[in-house]
Short mmCIF file of C-alpha atoms in Angstrom, two decimals:
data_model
loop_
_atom_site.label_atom_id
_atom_site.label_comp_id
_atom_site.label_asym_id
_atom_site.label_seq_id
_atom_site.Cartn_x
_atom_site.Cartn_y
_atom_site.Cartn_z
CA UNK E 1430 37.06 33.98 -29.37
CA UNK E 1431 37.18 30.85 -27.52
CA UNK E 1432 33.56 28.77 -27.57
CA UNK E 1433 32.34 26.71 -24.63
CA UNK E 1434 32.88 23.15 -24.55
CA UNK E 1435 30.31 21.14 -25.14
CA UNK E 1436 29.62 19.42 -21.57
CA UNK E 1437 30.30 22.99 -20.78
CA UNK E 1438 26.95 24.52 -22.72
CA UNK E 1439 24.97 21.44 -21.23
CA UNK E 1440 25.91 21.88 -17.74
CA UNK E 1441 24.95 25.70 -18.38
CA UNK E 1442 21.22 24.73 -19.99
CA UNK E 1443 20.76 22.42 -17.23
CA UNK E 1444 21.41 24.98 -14.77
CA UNK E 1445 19.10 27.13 -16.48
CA UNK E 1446 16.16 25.80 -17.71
CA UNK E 1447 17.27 22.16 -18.43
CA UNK E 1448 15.84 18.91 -16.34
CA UNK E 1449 18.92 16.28 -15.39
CA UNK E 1450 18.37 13.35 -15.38
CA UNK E 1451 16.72 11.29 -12.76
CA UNK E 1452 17.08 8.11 -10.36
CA UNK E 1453 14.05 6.77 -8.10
CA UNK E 1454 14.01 3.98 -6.13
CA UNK E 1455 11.08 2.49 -3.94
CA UNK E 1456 10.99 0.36 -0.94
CA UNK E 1457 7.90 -1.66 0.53
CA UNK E 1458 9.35 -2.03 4.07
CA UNK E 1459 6.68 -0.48 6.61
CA UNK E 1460 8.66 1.39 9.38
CA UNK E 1461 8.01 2.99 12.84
CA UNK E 1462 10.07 7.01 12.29
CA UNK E 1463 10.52 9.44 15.10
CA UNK E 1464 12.96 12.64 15.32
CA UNK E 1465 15.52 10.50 15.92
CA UNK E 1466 15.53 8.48 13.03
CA UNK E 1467 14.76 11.72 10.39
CA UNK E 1468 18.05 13.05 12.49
CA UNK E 1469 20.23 9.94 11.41
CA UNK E 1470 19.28 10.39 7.85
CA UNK E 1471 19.62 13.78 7.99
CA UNK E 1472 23.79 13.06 9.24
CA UNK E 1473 24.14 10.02 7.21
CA UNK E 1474 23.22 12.52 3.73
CA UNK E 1475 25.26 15.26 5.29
CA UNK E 1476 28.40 12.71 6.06
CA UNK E 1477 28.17 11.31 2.16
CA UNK E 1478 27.78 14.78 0.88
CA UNK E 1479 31.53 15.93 3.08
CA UNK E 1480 33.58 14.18 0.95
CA UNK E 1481 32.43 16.10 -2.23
CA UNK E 1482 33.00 20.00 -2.58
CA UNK E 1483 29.77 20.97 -1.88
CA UNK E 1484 30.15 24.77 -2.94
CA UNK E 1485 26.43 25.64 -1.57
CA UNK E 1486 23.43 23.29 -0.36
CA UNK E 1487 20.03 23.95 1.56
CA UNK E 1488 17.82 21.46 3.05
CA UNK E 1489 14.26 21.48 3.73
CA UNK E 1490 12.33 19.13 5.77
CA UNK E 1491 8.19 19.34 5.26
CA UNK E 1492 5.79 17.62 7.73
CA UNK E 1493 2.12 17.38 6.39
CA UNK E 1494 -0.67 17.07 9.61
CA UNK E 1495 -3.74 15.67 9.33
CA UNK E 1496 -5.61 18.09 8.68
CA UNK E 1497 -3.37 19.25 5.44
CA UNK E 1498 -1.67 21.67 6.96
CA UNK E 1499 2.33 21.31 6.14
CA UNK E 1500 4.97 22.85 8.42
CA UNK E 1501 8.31 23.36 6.74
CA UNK E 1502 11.91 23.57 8.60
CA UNK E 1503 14.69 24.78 7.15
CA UNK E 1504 16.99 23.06 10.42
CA UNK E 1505 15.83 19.65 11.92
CA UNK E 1506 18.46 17.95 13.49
CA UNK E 1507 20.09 19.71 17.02
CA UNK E 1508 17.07 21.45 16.60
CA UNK E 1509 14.12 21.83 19.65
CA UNK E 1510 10.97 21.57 17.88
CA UNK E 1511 7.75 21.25 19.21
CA UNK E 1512 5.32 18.70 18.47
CA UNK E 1513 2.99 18.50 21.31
CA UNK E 1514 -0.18 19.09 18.48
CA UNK E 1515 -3.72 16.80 18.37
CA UNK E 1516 -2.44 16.43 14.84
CA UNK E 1517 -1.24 13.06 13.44
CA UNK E 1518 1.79 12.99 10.69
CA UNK E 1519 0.78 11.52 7.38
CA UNK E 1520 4.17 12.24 5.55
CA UNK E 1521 7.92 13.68 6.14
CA UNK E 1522 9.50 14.95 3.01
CA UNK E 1523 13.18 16.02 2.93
CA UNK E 1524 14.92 17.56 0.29
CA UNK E 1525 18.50 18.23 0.24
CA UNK E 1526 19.39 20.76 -2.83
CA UNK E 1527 22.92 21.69 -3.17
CA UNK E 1528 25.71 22.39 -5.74
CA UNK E 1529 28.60 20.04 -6.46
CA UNK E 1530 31.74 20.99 -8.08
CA UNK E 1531 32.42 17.97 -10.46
CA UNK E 1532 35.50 17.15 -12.52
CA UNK E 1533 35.43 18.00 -16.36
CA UNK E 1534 33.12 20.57 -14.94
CA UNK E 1535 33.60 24.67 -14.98
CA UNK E 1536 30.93 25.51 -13.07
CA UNK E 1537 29.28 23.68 -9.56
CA UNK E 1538 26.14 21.47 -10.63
CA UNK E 1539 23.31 21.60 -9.26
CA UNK E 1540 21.76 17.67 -7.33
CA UNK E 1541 19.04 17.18 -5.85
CA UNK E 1542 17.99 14.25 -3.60
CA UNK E 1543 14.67 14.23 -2.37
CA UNK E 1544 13.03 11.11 0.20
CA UNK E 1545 9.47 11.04 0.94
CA UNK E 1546 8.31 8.67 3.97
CA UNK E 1547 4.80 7.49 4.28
CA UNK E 1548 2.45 5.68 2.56
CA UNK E 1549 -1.01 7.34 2.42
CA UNK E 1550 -2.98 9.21 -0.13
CA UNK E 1551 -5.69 11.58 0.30
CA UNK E 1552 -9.06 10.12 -1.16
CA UNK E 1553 -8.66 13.73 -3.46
CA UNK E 1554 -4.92 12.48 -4.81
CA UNK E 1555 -6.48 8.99 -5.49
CA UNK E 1556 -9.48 10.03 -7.49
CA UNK E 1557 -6.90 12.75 -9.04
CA UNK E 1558 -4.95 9.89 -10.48
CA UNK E 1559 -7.65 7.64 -11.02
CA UNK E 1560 -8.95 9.75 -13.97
CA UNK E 1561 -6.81 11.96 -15.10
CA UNK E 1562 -5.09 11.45 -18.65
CA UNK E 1563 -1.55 12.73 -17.83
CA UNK E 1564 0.58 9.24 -17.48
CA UNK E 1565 2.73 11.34 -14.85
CA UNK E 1566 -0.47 11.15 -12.34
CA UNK E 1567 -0.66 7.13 -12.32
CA UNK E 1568 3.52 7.43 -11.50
CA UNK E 1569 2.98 9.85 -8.61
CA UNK E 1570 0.17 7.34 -7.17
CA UNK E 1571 2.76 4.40 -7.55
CA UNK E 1572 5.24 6.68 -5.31
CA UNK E 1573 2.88 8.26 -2.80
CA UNK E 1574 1.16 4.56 -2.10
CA UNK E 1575 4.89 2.88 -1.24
CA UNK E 1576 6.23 3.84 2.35
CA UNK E 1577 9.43 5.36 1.17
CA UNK E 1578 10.94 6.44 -2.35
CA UNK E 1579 13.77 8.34 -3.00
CA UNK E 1580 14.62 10.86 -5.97
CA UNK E 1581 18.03 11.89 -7.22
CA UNK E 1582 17.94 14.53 -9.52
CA UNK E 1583 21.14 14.28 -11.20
CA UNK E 1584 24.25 15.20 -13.41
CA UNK E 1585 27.06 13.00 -11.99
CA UNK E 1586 25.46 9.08 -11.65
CA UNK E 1587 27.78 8.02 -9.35
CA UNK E 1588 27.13 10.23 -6.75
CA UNK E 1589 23.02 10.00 -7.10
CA UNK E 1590 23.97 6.06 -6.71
CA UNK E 1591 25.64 7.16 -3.61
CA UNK E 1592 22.93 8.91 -2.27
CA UNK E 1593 20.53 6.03 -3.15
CA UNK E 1594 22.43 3.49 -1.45
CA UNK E 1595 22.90 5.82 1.67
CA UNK E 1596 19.08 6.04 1.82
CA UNK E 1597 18.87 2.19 1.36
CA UNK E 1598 21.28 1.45 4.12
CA UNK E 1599 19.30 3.75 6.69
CA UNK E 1600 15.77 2.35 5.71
CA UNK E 1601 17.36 -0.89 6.35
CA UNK E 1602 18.75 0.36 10.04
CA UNK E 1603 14.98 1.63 10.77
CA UNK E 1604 12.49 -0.53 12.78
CA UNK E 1605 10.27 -2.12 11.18
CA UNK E 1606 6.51 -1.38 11.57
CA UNK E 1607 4.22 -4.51 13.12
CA UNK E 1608 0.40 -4.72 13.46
CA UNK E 1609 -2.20 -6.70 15.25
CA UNK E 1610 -2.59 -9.00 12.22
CA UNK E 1611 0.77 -11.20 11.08
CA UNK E 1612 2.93 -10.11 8.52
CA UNK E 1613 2.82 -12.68 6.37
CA UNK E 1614 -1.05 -11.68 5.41
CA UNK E 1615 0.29 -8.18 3.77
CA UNK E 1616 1.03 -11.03 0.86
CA UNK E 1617 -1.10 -10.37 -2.10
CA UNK E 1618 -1.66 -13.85 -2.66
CA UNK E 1619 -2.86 -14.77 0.49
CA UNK E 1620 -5.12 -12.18 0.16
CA UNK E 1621 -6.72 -13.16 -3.11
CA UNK E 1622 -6.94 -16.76 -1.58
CA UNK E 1623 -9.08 -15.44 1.38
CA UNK E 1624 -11.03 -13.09 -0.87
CA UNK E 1625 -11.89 -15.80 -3.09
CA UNK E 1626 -12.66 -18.35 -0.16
CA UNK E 1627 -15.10 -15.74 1.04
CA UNK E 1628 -16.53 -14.56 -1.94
CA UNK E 1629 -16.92 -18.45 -3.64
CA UNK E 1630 -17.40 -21.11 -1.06
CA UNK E 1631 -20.40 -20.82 0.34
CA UNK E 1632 -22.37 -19.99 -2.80
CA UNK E 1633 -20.72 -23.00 -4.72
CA UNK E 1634 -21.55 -25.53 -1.82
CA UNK E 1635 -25.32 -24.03 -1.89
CA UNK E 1636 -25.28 -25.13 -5.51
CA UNK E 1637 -23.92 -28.52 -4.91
CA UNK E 1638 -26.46 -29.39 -2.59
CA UNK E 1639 -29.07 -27.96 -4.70
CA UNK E 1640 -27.90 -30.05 -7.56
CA UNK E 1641 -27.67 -33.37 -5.16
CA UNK E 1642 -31.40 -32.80 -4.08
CA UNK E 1643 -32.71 -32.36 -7.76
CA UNK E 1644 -30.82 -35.73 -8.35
CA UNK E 1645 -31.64 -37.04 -5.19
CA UNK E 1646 -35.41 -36.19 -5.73
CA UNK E 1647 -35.55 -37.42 -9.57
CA UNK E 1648 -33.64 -40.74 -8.83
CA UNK E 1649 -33.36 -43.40 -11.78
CA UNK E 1650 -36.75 -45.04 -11.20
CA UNK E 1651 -38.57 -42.30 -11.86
CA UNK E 1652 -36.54 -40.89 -15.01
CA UNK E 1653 -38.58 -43.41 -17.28
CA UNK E 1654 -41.66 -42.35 -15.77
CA UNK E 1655 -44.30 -39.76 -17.68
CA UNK E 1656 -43.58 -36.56 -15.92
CA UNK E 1657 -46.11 -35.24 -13.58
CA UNK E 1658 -47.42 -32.02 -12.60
CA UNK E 1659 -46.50 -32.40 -9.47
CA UNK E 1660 -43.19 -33.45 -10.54
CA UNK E 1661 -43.03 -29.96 -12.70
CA UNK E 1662 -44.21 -28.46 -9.22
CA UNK E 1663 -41.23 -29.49 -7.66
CA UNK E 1664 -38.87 -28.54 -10.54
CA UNK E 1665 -40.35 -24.96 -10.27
CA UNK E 1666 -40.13 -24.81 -6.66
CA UNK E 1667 -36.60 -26.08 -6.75
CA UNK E 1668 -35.29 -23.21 -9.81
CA UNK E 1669 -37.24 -20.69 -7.47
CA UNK E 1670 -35.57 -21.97 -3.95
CA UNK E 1671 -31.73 -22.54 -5.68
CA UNK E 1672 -31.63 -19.18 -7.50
CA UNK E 1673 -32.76 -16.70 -4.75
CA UNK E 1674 -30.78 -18.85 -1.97
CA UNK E 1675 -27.82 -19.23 -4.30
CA UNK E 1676 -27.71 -15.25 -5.46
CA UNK E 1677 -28.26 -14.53 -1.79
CA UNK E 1678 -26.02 -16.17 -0.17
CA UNK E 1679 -23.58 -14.34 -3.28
CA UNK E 1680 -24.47 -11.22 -2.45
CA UNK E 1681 -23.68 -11.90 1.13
CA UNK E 1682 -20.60 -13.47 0.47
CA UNK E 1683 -19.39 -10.85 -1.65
CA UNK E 1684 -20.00 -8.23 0.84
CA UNK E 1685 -18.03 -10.39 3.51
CA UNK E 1686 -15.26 -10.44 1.15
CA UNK E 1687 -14.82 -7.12 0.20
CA UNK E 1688 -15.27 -5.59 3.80
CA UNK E 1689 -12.41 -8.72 5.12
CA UNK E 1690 -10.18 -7.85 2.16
CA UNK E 1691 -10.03 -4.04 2.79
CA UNK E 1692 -9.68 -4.44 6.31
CA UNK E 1693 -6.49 -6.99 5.66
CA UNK E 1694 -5.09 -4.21 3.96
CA UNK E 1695 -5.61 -1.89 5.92
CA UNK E 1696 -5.05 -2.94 9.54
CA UNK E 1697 -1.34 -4.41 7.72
CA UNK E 1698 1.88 -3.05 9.03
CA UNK E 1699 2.55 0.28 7.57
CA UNK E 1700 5.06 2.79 8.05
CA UNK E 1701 3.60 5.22 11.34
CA UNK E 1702 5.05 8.38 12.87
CA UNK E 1703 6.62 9.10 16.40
CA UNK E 1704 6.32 12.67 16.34
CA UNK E 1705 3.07 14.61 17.83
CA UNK E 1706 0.76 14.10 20.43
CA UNK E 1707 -1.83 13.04 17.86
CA UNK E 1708 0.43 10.19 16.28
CA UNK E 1709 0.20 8.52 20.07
CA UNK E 1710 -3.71 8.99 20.15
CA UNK E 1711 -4.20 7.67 16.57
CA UNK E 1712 -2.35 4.45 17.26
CA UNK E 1713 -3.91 3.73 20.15
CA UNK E 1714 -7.17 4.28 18.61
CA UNK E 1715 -6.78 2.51 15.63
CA UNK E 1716 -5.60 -0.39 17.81
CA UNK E 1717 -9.19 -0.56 19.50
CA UNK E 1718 -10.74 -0.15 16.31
CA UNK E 1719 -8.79 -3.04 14.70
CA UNK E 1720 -8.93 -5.50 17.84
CA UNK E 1721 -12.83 -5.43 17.14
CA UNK E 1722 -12.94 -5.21 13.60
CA UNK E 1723 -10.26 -8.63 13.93
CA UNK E 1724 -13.41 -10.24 16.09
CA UNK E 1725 -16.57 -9.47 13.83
CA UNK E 1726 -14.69 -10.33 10.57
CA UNK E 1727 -12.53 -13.27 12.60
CA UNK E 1728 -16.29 -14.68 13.12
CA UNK E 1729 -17.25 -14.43 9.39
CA UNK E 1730 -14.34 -16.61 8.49
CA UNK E 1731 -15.50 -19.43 11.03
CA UNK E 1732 -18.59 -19.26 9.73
CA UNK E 1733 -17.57 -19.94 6.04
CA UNK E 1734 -15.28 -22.31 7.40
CA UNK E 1735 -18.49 -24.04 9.52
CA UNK E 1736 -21.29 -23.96 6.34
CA UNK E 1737 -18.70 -25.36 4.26
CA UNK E 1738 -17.84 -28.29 6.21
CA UNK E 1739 -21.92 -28.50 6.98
CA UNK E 1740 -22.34 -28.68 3.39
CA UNK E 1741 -19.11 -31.11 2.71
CA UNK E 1742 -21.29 -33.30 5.77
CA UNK E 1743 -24.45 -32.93 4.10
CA UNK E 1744 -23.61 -33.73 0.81
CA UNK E 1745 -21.75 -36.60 1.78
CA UNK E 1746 -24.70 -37.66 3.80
CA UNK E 1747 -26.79 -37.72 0.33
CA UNK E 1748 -24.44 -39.39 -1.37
CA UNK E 1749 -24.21 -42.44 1.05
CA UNK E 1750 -28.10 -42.57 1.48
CA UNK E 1751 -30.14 -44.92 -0.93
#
């Protein structure tokens, strides 16, 4: 009797019970998708996957709604489906699951490529990853929070590299997603910069000044002096005044800065859908929203901008005076 080969009683386990092995790749670009573009994608896997002997594949394509309800499709492209629904699209999953007859190879093996587009997370999947212990949880949040991964379950590398670079070249083709507020401040390091503008310049200028009136007010005449009570008065008065106006003024600032940095982040290009009735609505809403939320926190930064160069004036002003 004649045992299996080797490759032979792996491809078998695999098929079985076994898990291939796997390719993911991420990319950051935020894009505008409609039916037209999930149709390209849709040809552009189905073109790569002709030239192989595909002996049997399915597809599925799975639209999640606002409201977490999910509507699968087994046929999306040439098909006439209706999305006039007050519903916005949060993500488009496709999954293209077919068997491949490989060389070396007795039996078809099973592939699967898998592409996930959009990049938001239900507060319950953030707080799910957040504290859970299973390592696996903190690697679905890094996939869910990019705008588009990719997944290649695979036997044969060279045709999940394929599949990836396919997925790369259409991302690529897509349009690219703008917002009211420039690119460039989706940047993390602009961000930190005004986050820590915000959160530190004010305060720190309120404690210059309140050092340059305790030296100002205890000049160099006076430090050989016997100290007064009205002198310790003054000193009292002037811990009291600095420590409530400096913490205050923190607090403030750190509020400013926290509300400015979230809404950098999230008024930022990100990938949006083209699909129902409600994806229209949302944008336009969220486009109000974010013209006056650019005003009130717009005005915030000016006035940073305006107590720090008060403070620059003032302290120079002290300085200068004898």
């Amino acid at each position: 009797m004649q045992l299996p080969s080797k490759e032979a009683l792996k491809s078998r386990f695999t098929l079985l019970v076994g898990n291939p092995d796997s390719m993911i790749k991420t990319f950051n670009k935020p894009m505008i998708i409609d039916k037209k573009d999930i149709d390209k994608l849709d040809e552009q896997i189905c073109n790569k996957l002709g030239i192989h002997q595909i002996e049997a594949s399915k597809t599925a394509f799975d639209v999640t709604l606002s409201n977490n309800t999910i509507m699968e499709f087994e046929r999306w492209r040439g098909s006439d489906l209706n999305f006039a629904i007050p519903e916005y699209v949060t993500t488009v999953s496709i999954r293209w699951d077919f068997m491949v007859q490989l060389p070396h190879y007795r039996l078809p093996q099973r592939h699967v490529l898998t592409v996930r587009i959009g990049g938001t997370m239900r507060p319950a999947q953030l707080m799910q990853a957040i504290f859970s212990q299973d390592p696996e949880e903190a690697k679905k949040f890094d996939l869910h929070a990019c705008p588009l991964y990719c997944r290649v379950d695979f036997i044969n590398q060279i045709l999940s590299q394929e599949l990836v670079n396919t997925v790369d070249t259409w991302q690529q083709g897509a349009r690219e997603a703008t917002g009211l507020l420039p690119t460039w401040l989706r940047k993390r390091w602009v961000q930190r910069t005004v986050n820590t503008f915000l959160r530190y310049s004010v305060p720190l200028w309120a404690a210059i000044l309140a050092i340059i009136y305790l030296f100002k007010h205890f000049d160099s005449t006076r430090l050989n002096q016997p100290l007064l009570v009205v002198d310790l008065r003054d000193v009292i008065a002037w811990i009291f005044a600095s420590v409530i106006g400096i913490v205050g003024l923190f607090g403030v600032s750190k509020y400013v800065a926290r509300h400015s940095l979230a809404f950098l982040r999230r008024h930022s290009p990100h990938t949006r859908f083209q699909l129902t009735s409600g994806d229209t609505n949302r944008y336009e809403a969220d486009k109000r929203k974010a013209l006056n939320t650019i005003v009130k926190y717009g005005l915030a930064f000016v006035f940073a901008l305006i107590c720090n160069v008060v403070a620059a004036y003032v302290s120079a002003k002290l300085f200068s005076s004898k």
